[in-house]
PDB file of C-alpha atoms in Angstrom:
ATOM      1  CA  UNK O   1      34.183  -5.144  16.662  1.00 64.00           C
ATOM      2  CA  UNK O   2      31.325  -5.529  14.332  1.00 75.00           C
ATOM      3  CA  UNK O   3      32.887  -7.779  11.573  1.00 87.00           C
ATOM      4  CA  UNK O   4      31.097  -8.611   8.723  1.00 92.00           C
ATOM      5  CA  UNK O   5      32.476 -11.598   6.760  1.00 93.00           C
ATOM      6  CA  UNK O   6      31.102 -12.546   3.485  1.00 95.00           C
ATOM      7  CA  UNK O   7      32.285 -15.739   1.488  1.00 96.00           C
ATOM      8  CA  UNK O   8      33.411 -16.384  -1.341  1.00 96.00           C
ATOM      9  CA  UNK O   9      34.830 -13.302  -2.548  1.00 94.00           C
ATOM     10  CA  UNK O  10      34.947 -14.278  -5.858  1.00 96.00           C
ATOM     11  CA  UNK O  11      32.952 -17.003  -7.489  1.00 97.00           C
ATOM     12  CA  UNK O  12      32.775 -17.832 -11.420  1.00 97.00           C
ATOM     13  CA  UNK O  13      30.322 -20.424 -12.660  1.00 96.00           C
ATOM     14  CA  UNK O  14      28.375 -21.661 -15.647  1.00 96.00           C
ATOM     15  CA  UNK O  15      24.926 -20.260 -16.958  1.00 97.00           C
ATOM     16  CA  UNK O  16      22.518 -22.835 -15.363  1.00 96.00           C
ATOM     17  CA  UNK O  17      23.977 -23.422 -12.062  1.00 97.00           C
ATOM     18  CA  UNK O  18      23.093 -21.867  -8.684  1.00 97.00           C
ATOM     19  CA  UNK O  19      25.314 -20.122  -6.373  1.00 97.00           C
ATOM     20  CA  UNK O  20      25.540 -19.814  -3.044  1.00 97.00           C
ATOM     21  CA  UNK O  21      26.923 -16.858  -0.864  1.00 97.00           C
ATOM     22  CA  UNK O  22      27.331 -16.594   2.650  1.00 97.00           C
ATOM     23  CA  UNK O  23      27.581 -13.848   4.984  1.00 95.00           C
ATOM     24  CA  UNK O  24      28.039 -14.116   9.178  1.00 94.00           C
ATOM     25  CA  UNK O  25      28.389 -11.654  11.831  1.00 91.00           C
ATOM     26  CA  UNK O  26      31.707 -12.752  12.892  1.00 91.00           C
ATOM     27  CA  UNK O  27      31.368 -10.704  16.721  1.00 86.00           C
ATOM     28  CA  UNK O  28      27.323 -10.004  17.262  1.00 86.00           C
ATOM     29  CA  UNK O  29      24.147 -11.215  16.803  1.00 86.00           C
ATOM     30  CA  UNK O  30      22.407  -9.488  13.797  1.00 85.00           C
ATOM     31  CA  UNK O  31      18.429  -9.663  13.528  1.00 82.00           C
ATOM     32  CA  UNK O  32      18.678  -8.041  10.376  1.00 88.00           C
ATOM     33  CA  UNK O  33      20.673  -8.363   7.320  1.00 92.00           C
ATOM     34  CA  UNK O  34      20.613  -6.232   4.023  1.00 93.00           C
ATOM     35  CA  UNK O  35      21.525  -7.446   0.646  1.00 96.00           C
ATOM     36  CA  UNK O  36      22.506  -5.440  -2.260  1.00 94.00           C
ATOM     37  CA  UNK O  37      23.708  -5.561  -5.605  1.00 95.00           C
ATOM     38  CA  UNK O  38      26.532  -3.035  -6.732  1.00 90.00           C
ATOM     39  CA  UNK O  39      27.202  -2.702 -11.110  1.00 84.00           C
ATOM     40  CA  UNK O  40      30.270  -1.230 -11.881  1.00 79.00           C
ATOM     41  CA  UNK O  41      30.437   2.361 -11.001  1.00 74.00           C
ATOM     42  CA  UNK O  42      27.542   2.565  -9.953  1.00 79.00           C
ATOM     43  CA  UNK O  43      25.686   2.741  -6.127  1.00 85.00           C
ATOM     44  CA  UNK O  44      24.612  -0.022  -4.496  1.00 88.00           C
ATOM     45  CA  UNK O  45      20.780  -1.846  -5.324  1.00 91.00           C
ATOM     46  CA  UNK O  46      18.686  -2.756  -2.011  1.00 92.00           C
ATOM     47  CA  UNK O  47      17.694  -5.957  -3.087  1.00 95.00           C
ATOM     48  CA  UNK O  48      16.388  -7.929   0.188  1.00 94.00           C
ATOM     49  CA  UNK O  49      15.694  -7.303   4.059  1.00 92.00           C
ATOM     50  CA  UNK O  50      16.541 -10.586   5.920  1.00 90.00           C
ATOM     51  CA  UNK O  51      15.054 -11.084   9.273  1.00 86.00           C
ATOM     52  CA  UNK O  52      16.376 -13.787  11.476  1.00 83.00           C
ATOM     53  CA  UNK O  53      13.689 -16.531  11.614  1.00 82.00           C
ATOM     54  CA  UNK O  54      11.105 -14.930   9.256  1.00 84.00           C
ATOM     55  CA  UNK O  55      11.122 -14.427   5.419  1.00 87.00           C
ATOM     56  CA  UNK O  56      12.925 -11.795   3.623  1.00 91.00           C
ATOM     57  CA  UNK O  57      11.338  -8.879   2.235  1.00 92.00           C
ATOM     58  CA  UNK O  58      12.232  -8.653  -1.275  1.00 95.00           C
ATOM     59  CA  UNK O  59      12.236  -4.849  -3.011  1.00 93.00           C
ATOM     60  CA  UNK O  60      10.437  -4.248  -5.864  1.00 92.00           C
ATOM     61  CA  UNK O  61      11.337  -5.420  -9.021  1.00 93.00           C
ATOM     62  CA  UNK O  62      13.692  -8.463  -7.391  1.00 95.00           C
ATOM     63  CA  UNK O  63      12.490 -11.970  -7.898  1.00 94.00           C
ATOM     64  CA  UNK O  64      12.561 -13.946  -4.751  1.00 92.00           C
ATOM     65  CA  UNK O  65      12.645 -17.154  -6.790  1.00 94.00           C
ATOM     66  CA  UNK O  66      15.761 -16.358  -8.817  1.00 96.00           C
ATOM     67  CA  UNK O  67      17.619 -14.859  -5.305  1.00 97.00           C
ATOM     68  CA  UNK O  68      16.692 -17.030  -2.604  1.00 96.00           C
ATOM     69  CA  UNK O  69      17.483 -15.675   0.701  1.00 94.00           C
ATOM     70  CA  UNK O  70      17.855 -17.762   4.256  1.00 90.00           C
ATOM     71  CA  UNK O  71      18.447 -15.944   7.457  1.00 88.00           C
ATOM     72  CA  UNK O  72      18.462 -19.358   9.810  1.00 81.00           C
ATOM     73  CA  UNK O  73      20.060 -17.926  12.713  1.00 88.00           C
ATOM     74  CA  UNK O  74      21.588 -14.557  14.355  1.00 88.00           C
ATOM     75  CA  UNK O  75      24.764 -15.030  12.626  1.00 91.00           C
ATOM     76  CA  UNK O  76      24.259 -16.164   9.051  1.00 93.00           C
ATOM     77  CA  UNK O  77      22.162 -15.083   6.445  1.00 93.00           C
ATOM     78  CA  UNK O  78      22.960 -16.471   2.776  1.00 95.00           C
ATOM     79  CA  UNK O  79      21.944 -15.496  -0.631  1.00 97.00           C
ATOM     80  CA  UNK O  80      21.355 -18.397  -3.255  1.00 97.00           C
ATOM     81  CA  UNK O  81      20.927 -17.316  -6.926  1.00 97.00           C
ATOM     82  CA  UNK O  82      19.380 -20.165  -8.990  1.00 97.00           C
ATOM     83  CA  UNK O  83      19.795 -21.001 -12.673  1.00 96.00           C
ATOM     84  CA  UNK O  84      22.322 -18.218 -12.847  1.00 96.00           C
ATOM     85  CA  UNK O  85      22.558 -16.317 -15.878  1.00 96.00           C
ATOM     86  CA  UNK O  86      25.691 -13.845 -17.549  1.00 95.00           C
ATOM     87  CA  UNK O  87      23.068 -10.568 -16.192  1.00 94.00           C
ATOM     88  CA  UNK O  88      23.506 -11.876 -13.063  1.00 95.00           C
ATOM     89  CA  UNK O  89      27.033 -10.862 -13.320  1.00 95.00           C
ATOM     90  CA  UNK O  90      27.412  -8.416 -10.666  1.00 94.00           C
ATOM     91  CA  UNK O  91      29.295  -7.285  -7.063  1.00 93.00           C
ATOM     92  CA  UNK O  92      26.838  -8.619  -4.167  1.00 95.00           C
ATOM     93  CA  UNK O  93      27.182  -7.134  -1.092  1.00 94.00           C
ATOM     94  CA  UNK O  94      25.614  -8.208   2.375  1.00 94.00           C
ATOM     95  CA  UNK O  95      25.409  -5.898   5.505  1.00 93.00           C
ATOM     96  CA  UNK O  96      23.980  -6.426   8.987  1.00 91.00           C
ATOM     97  CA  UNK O  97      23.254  -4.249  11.616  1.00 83.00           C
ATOM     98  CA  UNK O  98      23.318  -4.704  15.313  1.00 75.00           C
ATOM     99  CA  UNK O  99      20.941  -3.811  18.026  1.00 69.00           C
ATOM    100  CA  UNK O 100      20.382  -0.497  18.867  1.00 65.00           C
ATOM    101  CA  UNK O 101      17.955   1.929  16.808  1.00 62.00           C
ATOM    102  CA  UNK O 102      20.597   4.079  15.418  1.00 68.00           C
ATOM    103  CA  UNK O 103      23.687   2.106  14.924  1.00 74.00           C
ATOM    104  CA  UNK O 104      25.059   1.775  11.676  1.00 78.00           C
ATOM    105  CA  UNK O 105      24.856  -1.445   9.223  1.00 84.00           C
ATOM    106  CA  UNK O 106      28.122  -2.999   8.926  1.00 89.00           C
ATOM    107  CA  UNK O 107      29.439  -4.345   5.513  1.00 91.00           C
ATOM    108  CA  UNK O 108      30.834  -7.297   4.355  1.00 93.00           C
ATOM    109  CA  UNK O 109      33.585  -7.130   1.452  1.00 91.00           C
ATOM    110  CA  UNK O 110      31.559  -8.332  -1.364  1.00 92.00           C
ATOM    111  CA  UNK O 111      31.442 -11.248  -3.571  1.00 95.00           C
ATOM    112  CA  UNK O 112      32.089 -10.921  -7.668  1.00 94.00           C
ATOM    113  CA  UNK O 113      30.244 -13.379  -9.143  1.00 96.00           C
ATOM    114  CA  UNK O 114      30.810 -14.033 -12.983  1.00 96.00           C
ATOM    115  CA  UNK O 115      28.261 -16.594 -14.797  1.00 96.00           C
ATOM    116  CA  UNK O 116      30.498 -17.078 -18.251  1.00 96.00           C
TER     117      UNK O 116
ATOM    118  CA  UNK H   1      10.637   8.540  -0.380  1.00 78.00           C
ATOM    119  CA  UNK H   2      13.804   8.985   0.924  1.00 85.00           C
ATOM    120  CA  UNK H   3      16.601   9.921  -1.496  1.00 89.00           C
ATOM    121  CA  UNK H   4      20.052  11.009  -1.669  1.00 93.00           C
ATOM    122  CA  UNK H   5      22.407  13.095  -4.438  1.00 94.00           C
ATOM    123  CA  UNK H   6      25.708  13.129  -4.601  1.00 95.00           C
ATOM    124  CA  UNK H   7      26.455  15.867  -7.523  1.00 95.00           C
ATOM    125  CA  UNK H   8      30.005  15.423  -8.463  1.00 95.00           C
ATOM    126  CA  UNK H   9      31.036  11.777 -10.015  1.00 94.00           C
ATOM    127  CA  UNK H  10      34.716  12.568  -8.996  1.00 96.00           C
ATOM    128  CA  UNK H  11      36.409  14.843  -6.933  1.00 98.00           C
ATOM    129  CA  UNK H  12      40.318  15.356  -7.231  1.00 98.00           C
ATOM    130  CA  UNK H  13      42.699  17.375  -4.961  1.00 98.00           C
ATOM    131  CA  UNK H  14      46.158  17.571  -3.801  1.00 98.00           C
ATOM    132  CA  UNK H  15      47.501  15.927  -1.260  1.00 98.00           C
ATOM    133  CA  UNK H  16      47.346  18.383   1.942  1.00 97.00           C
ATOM    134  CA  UNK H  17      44.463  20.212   0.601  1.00 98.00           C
ATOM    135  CA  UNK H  18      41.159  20.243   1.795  1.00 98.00           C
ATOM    136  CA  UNK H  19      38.401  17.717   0.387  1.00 98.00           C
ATOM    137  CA  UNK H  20      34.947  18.111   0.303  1.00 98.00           C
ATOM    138  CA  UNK H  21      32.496  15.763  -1.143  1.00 98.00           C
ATOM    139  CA  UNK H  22      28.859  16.800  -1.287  1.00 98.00           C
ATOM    140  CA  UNK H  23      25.696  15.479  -1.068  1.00 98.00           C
ATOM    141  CA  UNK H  24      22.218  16.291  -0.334  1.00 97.00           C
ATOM    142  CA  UNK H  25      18.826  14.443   0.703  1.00 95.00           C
ATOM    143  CA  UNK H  26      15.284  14.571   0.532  1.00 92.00           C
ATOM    144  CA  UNK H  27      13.390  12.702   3.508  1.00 89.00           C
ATOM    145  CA  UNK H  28      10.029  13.030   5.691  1.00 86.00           C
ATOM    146  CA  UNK H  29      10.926  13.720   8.909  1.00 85.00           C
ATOM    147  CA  UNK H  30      14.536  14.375  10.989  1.00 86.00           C
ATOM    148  CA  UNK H  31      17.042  12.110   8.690  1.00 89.00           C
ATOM    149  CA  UNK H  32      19.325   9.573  10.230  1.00 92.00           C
ATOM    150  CA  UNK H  33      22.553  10.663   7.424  1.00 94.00           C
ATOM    151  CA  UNK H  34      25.747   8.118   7.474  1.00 94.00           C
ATOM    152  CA  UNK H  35      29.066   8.537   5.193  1.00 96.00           C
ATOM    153  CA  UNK H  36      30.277   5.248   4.095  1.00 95.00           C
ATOM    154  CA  UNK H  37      33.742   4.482   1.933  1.00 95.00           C
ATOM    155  CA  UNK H  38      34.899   1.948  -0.339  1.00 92.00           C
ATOM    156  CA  UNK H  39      37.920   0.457  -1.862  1.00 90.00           C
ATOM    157  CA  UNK H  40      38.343  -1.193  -5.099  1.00 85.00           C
ATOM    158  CA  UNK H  41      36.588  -4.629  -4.845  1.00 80.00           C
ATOM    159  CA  UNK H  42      35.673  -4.307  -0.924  1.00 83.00           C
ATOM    160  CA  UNK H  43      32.340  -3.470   1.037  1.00 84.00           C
ATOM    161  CA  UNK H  44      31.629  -0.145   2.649  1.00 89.00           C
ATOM    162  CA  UNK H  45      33.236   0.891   5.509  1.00 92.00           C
ATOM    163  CA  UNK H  46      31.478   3.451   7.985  1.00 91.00           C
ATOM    164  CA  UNK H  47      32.697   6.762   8.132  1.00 95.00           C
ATOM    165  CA  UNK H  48      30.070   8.670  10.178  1.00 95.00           C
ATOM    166  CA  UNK H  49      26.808   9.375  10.919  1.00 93.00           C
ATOM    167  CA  UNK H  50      24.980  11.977  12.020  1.00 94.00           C
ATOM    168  CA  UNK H  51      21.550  11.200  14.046  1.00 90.00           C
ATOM    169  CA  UNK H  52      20.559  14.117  16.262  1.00 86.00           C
ATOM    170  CA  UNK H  53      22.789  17.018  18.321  1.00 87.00           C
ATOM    171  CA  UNK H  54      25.657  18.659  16.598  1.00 90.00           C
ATOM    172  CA  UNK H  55      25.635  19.851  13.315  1.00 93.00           C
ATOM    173  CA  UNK H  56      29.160  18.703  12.972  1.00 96.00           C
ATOM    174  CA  UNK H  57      30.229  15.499  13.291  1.00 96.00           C
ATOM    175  CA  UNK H  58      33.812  14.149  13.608  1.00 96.00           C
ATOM    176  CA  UNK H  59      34.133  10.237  12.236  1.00 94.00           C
ATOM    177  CA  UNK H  60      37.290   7.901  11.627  1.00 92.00           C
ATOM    178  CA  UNK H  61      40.191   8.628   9.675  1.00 93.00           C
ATOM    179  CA  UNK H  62      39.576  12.573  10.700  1.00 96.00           C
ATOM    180  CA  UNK H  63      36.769  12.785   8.167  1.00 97.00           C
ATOM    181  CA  UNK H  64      33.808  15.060   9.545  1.00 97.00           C
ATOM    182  CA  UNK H  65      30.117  16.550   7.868  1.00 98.00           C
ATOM    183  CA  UNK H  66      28.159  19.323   8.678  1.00 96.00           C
ATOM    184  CA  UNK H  67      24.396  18.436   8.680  1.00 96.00           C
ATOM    185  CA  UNK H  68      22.763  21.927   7.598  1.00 96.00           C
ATOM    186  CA  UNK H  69      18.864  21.337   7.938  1.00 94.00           C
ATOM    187  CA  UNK H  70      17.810  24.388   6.192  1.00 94.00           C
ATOM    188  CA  UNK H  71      19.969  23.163   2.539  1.00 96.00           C
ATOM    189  CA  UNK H  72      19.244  19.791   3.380  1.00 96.00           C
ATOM    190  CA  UNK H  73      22.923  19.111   2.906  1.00 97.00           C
ATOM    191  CA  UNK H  74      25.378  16.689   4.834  1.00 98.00           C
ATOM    192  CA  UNK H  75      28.995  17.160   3.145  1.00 98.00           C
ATOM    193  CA  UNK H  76      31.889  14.890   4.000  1.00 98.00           C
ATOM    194  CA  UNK H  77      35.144  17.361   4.551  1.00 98.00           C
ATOM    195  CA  UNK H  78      38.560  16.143   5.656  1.00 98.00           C
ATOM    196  CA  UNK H  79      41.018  19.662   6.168  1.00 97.00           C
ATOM    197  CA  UNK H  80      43.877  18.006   4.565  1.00 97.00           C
ATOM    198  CA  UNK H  81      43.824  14.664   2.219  1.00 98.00           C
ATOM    199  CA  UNK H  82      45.674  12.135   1.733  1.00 97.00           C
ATOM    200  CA  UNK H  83      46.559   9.867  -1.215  1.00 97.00           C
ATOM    201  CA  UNK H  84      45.171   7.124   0.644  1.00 95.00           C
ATOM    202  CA  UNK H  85      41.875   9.183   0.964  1.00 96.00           C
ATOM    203  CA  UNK H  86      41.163   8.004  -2.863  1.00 96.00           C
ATOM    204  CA  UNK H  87      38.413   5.885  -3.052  1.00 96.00           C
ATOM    205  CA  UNK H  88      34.721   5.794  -3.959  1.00 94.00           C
ATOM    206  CA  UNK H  89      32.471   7.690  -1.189  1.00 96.00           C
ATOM    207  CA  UNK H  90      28.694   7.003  -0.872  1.00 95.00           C
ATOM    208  CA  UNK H  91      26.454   9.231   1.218  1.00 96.00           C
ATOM    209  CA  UNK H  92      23.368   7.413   2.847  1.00 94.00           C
ATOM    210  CA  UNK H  93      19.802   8.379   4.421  1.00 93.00           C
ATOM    211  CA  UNK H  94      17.137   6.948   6.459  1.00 88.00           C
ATOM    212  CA  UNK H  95      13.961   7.465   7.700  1.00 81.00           C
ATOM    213  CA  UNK H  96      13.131   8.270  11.386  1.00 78.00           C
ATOM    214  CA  UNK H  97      10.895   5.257  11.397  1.00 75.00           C
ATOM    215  CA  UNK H  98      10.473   2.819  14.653  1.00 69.00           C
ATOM    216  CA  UNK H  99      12.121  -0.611  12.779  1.00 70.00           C
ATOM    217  CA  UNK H 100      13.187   0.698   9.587  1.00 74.00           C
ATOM    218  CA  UNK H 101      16.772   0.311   9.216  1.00 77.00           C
ATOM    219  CA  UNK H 102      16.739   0.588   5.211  1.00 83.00           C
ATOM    220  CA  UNK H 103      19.376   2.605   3.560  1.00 87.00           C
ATOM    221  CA  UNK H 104      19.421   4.633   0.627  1.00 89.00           C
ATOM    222  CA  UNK H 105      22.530   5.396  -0.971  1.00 92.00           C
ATOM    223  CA  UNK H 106      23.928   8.041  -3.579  1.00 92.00           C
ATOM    224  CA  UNK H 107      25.331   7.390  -6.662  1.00 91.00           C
ATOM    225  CA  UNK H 108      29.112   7.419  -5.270  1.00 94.00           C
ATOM    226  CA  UNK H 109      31.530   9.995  -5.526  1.00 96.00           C
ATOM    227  CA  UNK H 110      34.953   9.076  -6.669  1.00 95.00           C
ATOM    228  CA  UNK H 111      37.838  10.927  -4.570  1.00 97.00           C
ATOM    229  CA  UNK H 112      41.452  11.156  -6.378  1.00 97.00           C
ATOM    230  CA  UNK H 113      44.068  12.408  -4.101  1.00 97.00           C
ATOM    231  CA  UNK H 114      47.101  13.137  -6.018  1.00 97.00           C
ATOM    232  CA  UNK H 115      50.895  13.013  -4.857  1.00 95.00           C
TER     233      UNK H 115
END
């Protein structure tokens, strides 16, 4: 249980263009989804809080503009970075968590996006 | 703020030999500690976590991590590793706080198992 699918795994597109990525709880309802950003070798970057229904919560030094974030139901939350550039290069990596104060957050398998 | 340190960048042993990857944490309050692993190009996978009751705490793929209040420590042992144990290994913390379910993550420590 607790399956976290993210899509696409891999995405490469031109400097300019925006990007969509999704990610669903596959088997539960998640309230709350995380999204972070991962360089390589490196831990993973908090970026957003996504609350079903409401507006994400954005952590410091993220532009909401450039990563638009959508939580529109239980199950899907996606991430949308606009007028991609090459630093936005980088392993993004949604989790969720389901109820229950002290469960754990449950990870999808990342997407690689490349802007060339 | 609530931190965590993961000392050691990489970690290598032989197969069958014990494995111990450390970390630490800094955080008001009783900390909610979790062991997550991942594999080349994939999310985290839970390992373990370790909330309240005892100090030891048995997880999947017969991981386990002691939670020692007084050196603020929560190392990830496994008695005898395997070469599918290699991977990169993050330790996590987070606040005791009603409706925060933020984590925050080491730096990663990378395990190599050898043959």
């Amino acid at each position: 249980g607790a399956v976290v699918s993210q899509h696409p795994s891999r995405v490469i597109c031109k400097s300019g263009t925006s990007v969509k990525i999704e990610c669903r709880s596959l088997d539960f309802q998640a309230t709350t989804m995380f999204w972070y950003r991962q360089f390589p070798k490196q831990s993973l970057m908090l970026m957003a809080t996504s609350n079903e229904g409401s507006k994400a919560t954005y952590e410091q030094g993220v532009e909401k503009d450039k990563f638009l974030i959508n939580h529109a139901s239980l199950t899907l939350s996606t991430l949308t970075v606009t007028s991609a550039h090459p630093e936005d290069s980088s392993f993004y990596i949604c989790s969720a968590r389901t109820t229950g104060g002290n469960s754990p957050l449950h990870f999808g398998n990342g997407t690689r996006l490349t802007v060339t | 703020a609530q931190s965590v340190a993961q000392p050691e960048d990489q970690v290598k042993v032989a197969e069958g030999n014990p494995l111990t990857v450390k970390c630490t944490y800094s955080v008001s309050g009783n900390p909610y500690l979790f062991w997550y692993v991942q594999y080349p190009n994939r999310g985290l996978q839970f390992l373990l976590k370790y909330i309240t009751g005892d100090n030891l705490v048995k997880g999947s793929y017969g991981f386990e991590a002691e939670f020692n209040k007084s050196q603020t420590s929560f190392h990830l042992k496994k008695p005898s590793a395997l070469v599918s144990d290699s991977a990169l290994y993050f330790c996590a913390v987070r606040a005791p706080r009603l409706n925060d379910y933020k984590l925050s993550f080491g730096a990663g420590t990378t395990v190599t198992v050898r043959a």
